[in-house]
Amino acid sequence: MKHLLSIDDLARADIERVLDRAASFAEVAGREIKKVPALRGRTVVNLFYEASTRTSSSFELAAKRLSADLVSIRAATSSVTKGESLKDTITTLTAYDPAAIVIRSPHAGAAQLVAGWTDAAVVNAGDGKHEHPTQALLDVYTLRQRLGSLDGVKIWIVGDVLHSRVARSDILAFTRMGAQVTLSGPPTLIPRGIEALGCTVEPTLDRLPEADVVYVLRMQRERMEEAYVPSLREYAARYQINAERLQPHQLLMHPGPVNRGVELSGDAIDSPQALIAQQVEAGVVVRMAVLYELLAGANSRAPLSVNPNVESAVAA
Amino acid sequence: MSVKGLYFRGGRPAELLIRGAHLLDPRTGLDGPGDLLVRDGEIAELGAPGALAAPEGVETIEAEGQHLFPGFVDPHVHFRTPGQEHKEDLATGTAAAAAGGFTAVIAMPNTSPTIDDASVLRALREAAELQARVPVGFLAAITRGLKGDDLTEMAELRDAGALGFTDDGRPVVVAGMLRKALQYQRLAGGVLGLHEEDPSLSNGCVMHEGAVSARLGLAGYPSIGESTIVARDAAIAAFEGGRMHFQHLSAAESVEALAYWKGRGAQVTGEASPHHLTLTHEAVLSLDTRFKMNPPLRAESDRQALIAGLKDGTIDCIATDHAPHAAHEKEVPFEEAPNGVTGLETSFASIYTELVKPGIVPLALLVEKLTSGAALFDLCTPKIEVGSPANLALVDLREQWVVGEHGYASRSANSCFHGRAFDGVVKLTVAAGTIAHRHPSTTPATTGVTA
């Protein structure tokens, strides 16, 4: 694996390998000193062209816990606001000889373009409405930790699928891991032709009780202004996941940040079925595993279950 | 120099004997090997293969096994002049045309400034008379600045040489404005070329709406965004009795609407581009910006409808919508990239390879559709017949080439066929009686000497 650009690039076995590695890093996360020397002396660039709290901070933490040197660049503070093209920015950053570039962009395919312009490993941290592969990996990780396997698990993804890169990566990852995916949301926010990805579409939540997992997407206020839904009130009435709609046997997930009272009610967020905090926690170890896989895994032929105490097993 | 609405730099009249080529002209019925003699830039004599001898000073080209067609006509190109010469200019654009076998092209007015004023058009004509290697005609804007608010001085623009009018790149959104342009056409003449698109269905969209846009998370422009406006405008054309040409049709429903209104006697015509005839939205899965154009590549069913339309006559001609962009402009994420692909150098070869060779479209039909754009804009259709000015394309169908392998004659390289292997190499182009393009392999075999 040279880059992580899309879930499409990963076979089921690849996903399992990365997540097994993440599980071994979870053990490190439980210690007082949470650092391993795996990427010592190597540089990771975080290049974020969009506001992000959890994705950027978890990538930063992941790089630091692997002992990498980290450069974090926010579009607002860099020369990109002065009109420098993405290509020129990458050329400049490549001069620092980074081992990896983690990029978040408002445009589909940006990470793929960057991969063509640099020798560094490129990690897609979200490209437009296209994909967010590390989010999907941490979602699968969270479900695996809880359920053991996704085979035959019925997952409903509810809300604004049209504008969601998380939904696209999740559909691909969940189905690849054997789950059955159903999409539900206002018909204006379900893209025409999405069934081709191997999922089904339900315009209402009538059959929601059949779900094992309810994955709720963020509902952005600007969608009202664009007339995709008439009002937040009507959206909430039809699609909000609340304690009444959420069954005791169901698990609840959300990529964050949550609009409390819009797509999720407070009682659902705080219910014992909610895995939202576990998803955030998984973010760091899964991103550690991704960086490790790209920068140390393939080259070092390290054993599947890395012992973080033994430097030689992960250096090379 | 000008030839009935077309402008170019001219040149020494060709003196050529093309021997043994397969002559194919669907309009004169020629379809077999023969010799063709060009004297003083005109087709002087046709004969059986080997029957003609080169008079003194006449170059002989041995063309056995090659095909000689009437020169192609492209009624839809963007030469970016004035204002965006870093993408293309009249010299490089017409060089690309000549390299593709074209002997006449029509340039669109969405330049900077827009061709919406007779003085701008006159200056452009003068530039063409200095730089254009093949004859170029010009359309002027329908509305000032392509803004859709006020009609241009269509009558004066016609006097200044405009073949017709278009706001190409943009639709005429308001039906009432289009109706006024059609009414005014009775005074000014000139066909209206229309880029059909309902912005309320296409705003912000970057590709066809369907399974691929759903997968990629790109905003999708549905087929009905084009076809509903085709149907609307054809109805207005029928009502006013005006002439209207639909540019770069992409959707099956548009072909249906055009067929319906043709059947009702409306004076409406339509074109399809090589990329819409040979590619679908599946190509966009690569996120390669060379597949970004407007209208977008659509579904396989749309492509099949365009091919069927070409065969049953609903689609009148093939037009490239040659739209050059500089490398740095296309080296950006898909959503950021400008619309448009080049097409002049690959038009014949792409369709020959993809549709003629597999037996989907007859070769004669391809030649007809690559030349029929002329009559739609009241230009002379190139013909292989004695007494006609020599407008000829000599093509070797047996030879393969890789697109872009040796660069492009165009200033820009944004071909959606870049790297593809195609059959059909243009060996020689004679435009308005002058040699406009000569493939490096087409060297003079012999020059006739006094017997």
PDB file of N, CA and C in Angstrom, chain B residues 15-20 35-38 50 52-64 394 428 435 438 442-449:
ATOM      1  N   GLU B  15      -0.505  22.624 -56.620  1.00  0.00           N
ATOM      2  CA  GLU B  15      -0.363  21.924 -57.900  1.00  0.00           C
ATOM      3  C   GLU B  15      -0.009  20.497 -57.527  1.00  0.00           C
ATOM      4  N   LEU B  16      -0.994  19.617 -57.613  1.00  0.00           N
ATOM      5  CA  LEU B  16      -0.822  18.289 -57.017  1.00  0.00           C
ATOM      6  C   LEU B  16      -1.451  17.207 -57.880  1.00  0.00           C
ATOM      7  N   LEU B  17      -0.770  16.072 -57.949  1.00  0.00           N
ATOM      8  CA  LEU B  17      -1.425  14.885 -58.485  1.00  0.00           C
ATOM      9  C   LEU B  17      -1.439  13.842 -57.372  1.00  0.00           C
ATOM     10  N   ILE B  18      -2.640  13.485 -56.916  1.00  0.00           N
ATOM     11  CA  ILE B  18      -2.760  12.454 -55.883  1.00  0.00           C
ATOM     12  C   ILE B  18      -3.167  11.177 -56.586  1.00  0.00           C
ATOM     13  N   ARG B  19      -2.263  10.195 -56.537  1.00  0.00           N
ATOM     14  CA  ARG B  19      -2.474   9.021 -57.394  1.00  0.00           C
ATOM     15  C   ARG B  19      -2.927   7.796 -56.612  1.00  0.00           C
ATOM     16  N   GLY B  20      -3.991   7.203 -57.103  1.00  0.00           N
ATOM     17  CA  GLY B  20      -4.391   5.882 -56.650  1.00  0.00           C
ATOM     18  C   GLY B  20      -5.118   5.827 -55.337  1.00  0.00           C
ATOM     19  N   ASP B  35      -7.325   8.745 -59.633  1.00  0.00           N
ATOM     20  CA  ASP B  35      -6.322   9.809 -59.589  1.00  0.00           C
ATOM     21  C   ASP B  35      -7.051  11.154 -59.520  1.00  0.00           C
ATOM     22  N   LEU B  36      -6.441  12.093 -58.839  1.00  0.00           N
ATOM     23  CA  LEU B  36      -7.042  13.425 -58.741  1.00  0.00           C
ATOM     24  C   LEU B  36      -5.962  14.467 -58.969  1.00  0.00           C
ATOM     25  N   LEU B  37      -6.236  15.350 -59.908  1.00  0.00           N
ATOM     26  CA  LEU B  37      -5.260  16.387 -60.249  1.00  0.00           C
ATOM     27  C   LEU B  37      -5.757  17.744 -59.778  1.00  0.00           C
ATOM     28  N   VAL B  38      -4.909  18.435 -59.039  1.00  0.00           N
ATOM     29  CA  VAL B  38      -5.213  19.790 -58.587  1.00  0.00           C
ATOM     30  C   VAL B  38      -4.322  20.753 -59.368  1.00  0.00           C
ATOM     31  N   GLY B  50      -3.897   5.563 -62.047  1.00  0.00           N
ATOM     32  CA  GLY B  50      -2.770   5.455 -62.968  1.00  0.00           C
ATOM     33  C   GLY B  50      -3.024   6.136 -64.299  1.00  0.00           C
ATOM     34  N   LEU B  52      -3.783   9.406 -64.847  1.00  0.00           N
ATOM     35  CA  LEU B  52      -3.329  10.791 -64.995  1.00  0.00           C
ATOM     36  C   LEU B  52      -1.814  10.888 -64.815  1.00  0.00           C
ATOM     37  N   ALA B  53      -1.216  11.764 -65.589  1.00  0.00           N
ATOM     38  CA  ALA B  53       0.216  12.025 -65.452  1.00  0.00           C
ATOM     39  C   ALA B  53       0.397  13.448 -64.955  1.00  0.00           C
ATOM     40  N   ALA B  54       1.449  13.647 -64.170  1.00  0.00           N
ATOM     41  CA  ALA B  54       1.678  14.969 -63.610  1.00  0.00           C
ATOM     42  C   ALA B  54       2.283  15.892 -64.645  1.00  0.00           C
ATOM     43  N   PRO B  55       1.618  17.006 -64.905  1.00  0.00           N
ATOM     44  CA  PRO B  55       2.226  17.999 -65.793  1.00  0.00           C
ATOM     45  C   PRO B  55       3.459  18.606 -65.123  1.00  0.00           C
ATOM     46  N   GLU B  56       4.180  19.379 -65.848  1.00  0.00           N
ATOM     47  CA  GLU B  56       5.413  19.981 -65.339  1.00  0.00           C
ATOM     48  C   GLU B  56       5.114  20.847 -64.112  1.00  0.00           C
ATOM     49  N   GLY B  57       5.961  20.697 -63.094  1.00  0.00           N
ATOM     50  CA  GLY B  57       5.814  21.528 -61.905  1.00  0.00           C
ATOM     51  C   GLY B  57       4.741  21.040 -60.955  1.00  0.00           C
ATOM     52  N   VAL B  58       4.122  19.910 -61.226  1.00  0.00           N
ATOM     53  CA  VAL B  58       3.069  19.386 -60.363  1.00  0.00           C
ATOM     54  C   VAL B  58       3.624  18.238 -59.534  1.00  0.00           C
ATOM     55  N   GLU B  59       3.462  18.339 -58.233  1.00  0.00           N
ATOM     56  CA  GLU B  59       3.955  17.304 -57.331  1.00  0.00           C
ATOM     57  C   GLU B  59       3.049  16.076 -57.393  1.00  0.00           C
ATOM     58  N   THR B  60       3.646  14.925 -57.377  1.00  0.00           N
ATOM     59  CA  THR B  60       2.851  13.693 -57.363  1.00  0.00           C
ATOM     60  C   THR B  60       2.927  13.064 -55.982  1.00  0.00           C
ATOM     61  N   ILE B  61       1.770  12.689 -55.484  1.00  0.00           N
ATOM     62  CA  ILE B  61       1.723  11.960 -54.214  1.00  0.00           C
ATOM     63  C   ILE B  61       1.167  10.583 -54.501  1.00  0.00           C
ATOM     64  N   GLU B  62       1.977   9.572 -54.226  1.00  0.00           N
ATOM     65  CA  GLU B  62       1.523   8.194 -54.441  1.00  0.00           C
ATOM     66  C   GLU B  62       0.676   7.823 -53.223  1.00  0.00           C
ATOM     67  N   ALA B  63      -0.597   7.589 -53.437  1.00  0.00           N
ATOM     68  CA  ALA B  63      -1.511   7.440 -52.304  1.00  0.00           C
ATOM     69  C   ALA B  63      -2.299   6.136 -52.379  1.00  0.00           C
ATOM     70  N   GLU B  64      -1.762   5.162 -53.054  1.00  0.00           N
ATOM     71  CA  GLU B  64      -2.454   3.892 -53.156  1.00  0.00           C
ATOM     72  C   GLU B  64      -2.711   3.326 -51.757  1.00  0.00           C
ATOM     73  N   LEU B 394      -6.470  13.732 -47.067  1.00  0.00           N
ATOM     74  CA  LEU B 394      -5.920  12.435 -47.448  1.00  0.00           C
ATOM     75  C   LEU B 394      -5.576  11.682 -46.158  1.00  0.00           C
ATOM     76  N   LEU B 428      -2.410  14.502 -45.507  1.00  0.00           N
ATOM     77  CA  LEU B 428      -2.322  15.763 -46.250  1.00  0.00           C
ATOM     78  C   LEU B 428      -3.671  16.459 -46.177  1.00  0.00           C
ATOM     79  N   ILE B 435      -2.010  23.962 -49.633  1.00  0.00           N
ATOM     80  CA  ILE B 435      -1.625  22.858 -48.741  1.00  0.00           C
ATOM     81  C   ILE B 435      -1.535  23.400 -47.315  1.00  0.00           C
ATOM     82  N   ARG B 438       0.817  18.854 -43.970  1.00  0.00           N
ATOM     83  CA  ARG B 438       1.486  17.737 -44.628  1.00  0.00           C
ATOM     84  C   ARG B 438       2.118  16.906 -43.526  1.00  0.00           C
ATOM     85  N   THR B 442       4.523  12.366 -45.650  1.00  0.00           N
ATOM     86  CA  THR B 442       4.033  12.685 -46.999  1.00  0.00           C
ATOM     87  C   THR B 442       5.005  13.636 -47.690  1.00  0.00           C
ATOM     88  N   THR B 443       6.111  13.089 -48.110  1.00  0.00           N
ATOM     89  CA  THR B 443       7.096  13.901 -48.820  1.00  0.00           C
ATOM     90  C   THR B 443       6.821  13.770 -50.309  1.00  0.00           C
ATOM     91  N   PRO B 444       7.194  14.765 -51.055  1.00  0.00           N
ATOM     92  CA  PRO B 444       6.956  14.673 -52.495  1.00  0.00           C
ATOM     93  C   PRO B 444       7.646  13.429 -53.064  1.00  0.00           C
ATOM     94  N   ALA B 445       6.890  12.603 -53.759  1.00  0.00           N
ATOM     95  CA  ALA B 445       7.486  11.418 -54.370  1.00  0.00           C
ATOM     96  C   ALA B 445       8.288  11.854 -55.597  1.00  0.00           C
ATOM     97  N   THR B 446       7.587  12.516 -56.489  1.00  0.00           N
ATOM     98  CA  THR B 446       8.268  13.004 -57.694  1.00  0.00           C
ATOM     99  C   THR B 446       7.630  14.325 -58.079  1.00  0.00           C
ATOM    100  N   THR B 447       8.328  15.111 -58.755  1.00  0.00           N
ATOM    101  CA  THR B 447       7.722  16.298 -59.332  1.00  0.00           C
ATOM    102  C   THR B 447       7.806  16.115 -60.844  1.00  0.00           C
ATOM    103  N   GLY B 448       6.685  16.328 -61.491  1.00  0.00           N
ATOM    104  CA  GLY B 448       6.612  16.083 -62.915  1.00  0.00           C
ATOM    105  C   GLY B 448       7.656  16.891 -63.707  1.00  0.00           C
ATOM    106  N   VAL B 449       8.239  16.275 -64.651  1.00  0.00           N
ATOM    107  CA  VAL B 449       9.202  16.980 -65.495  1.00  0.00           C
ATOM    108  C   VAL B 449       8.721  16.936 -66.946  1.00  0.00           C
TER     109      VAL B 449
END
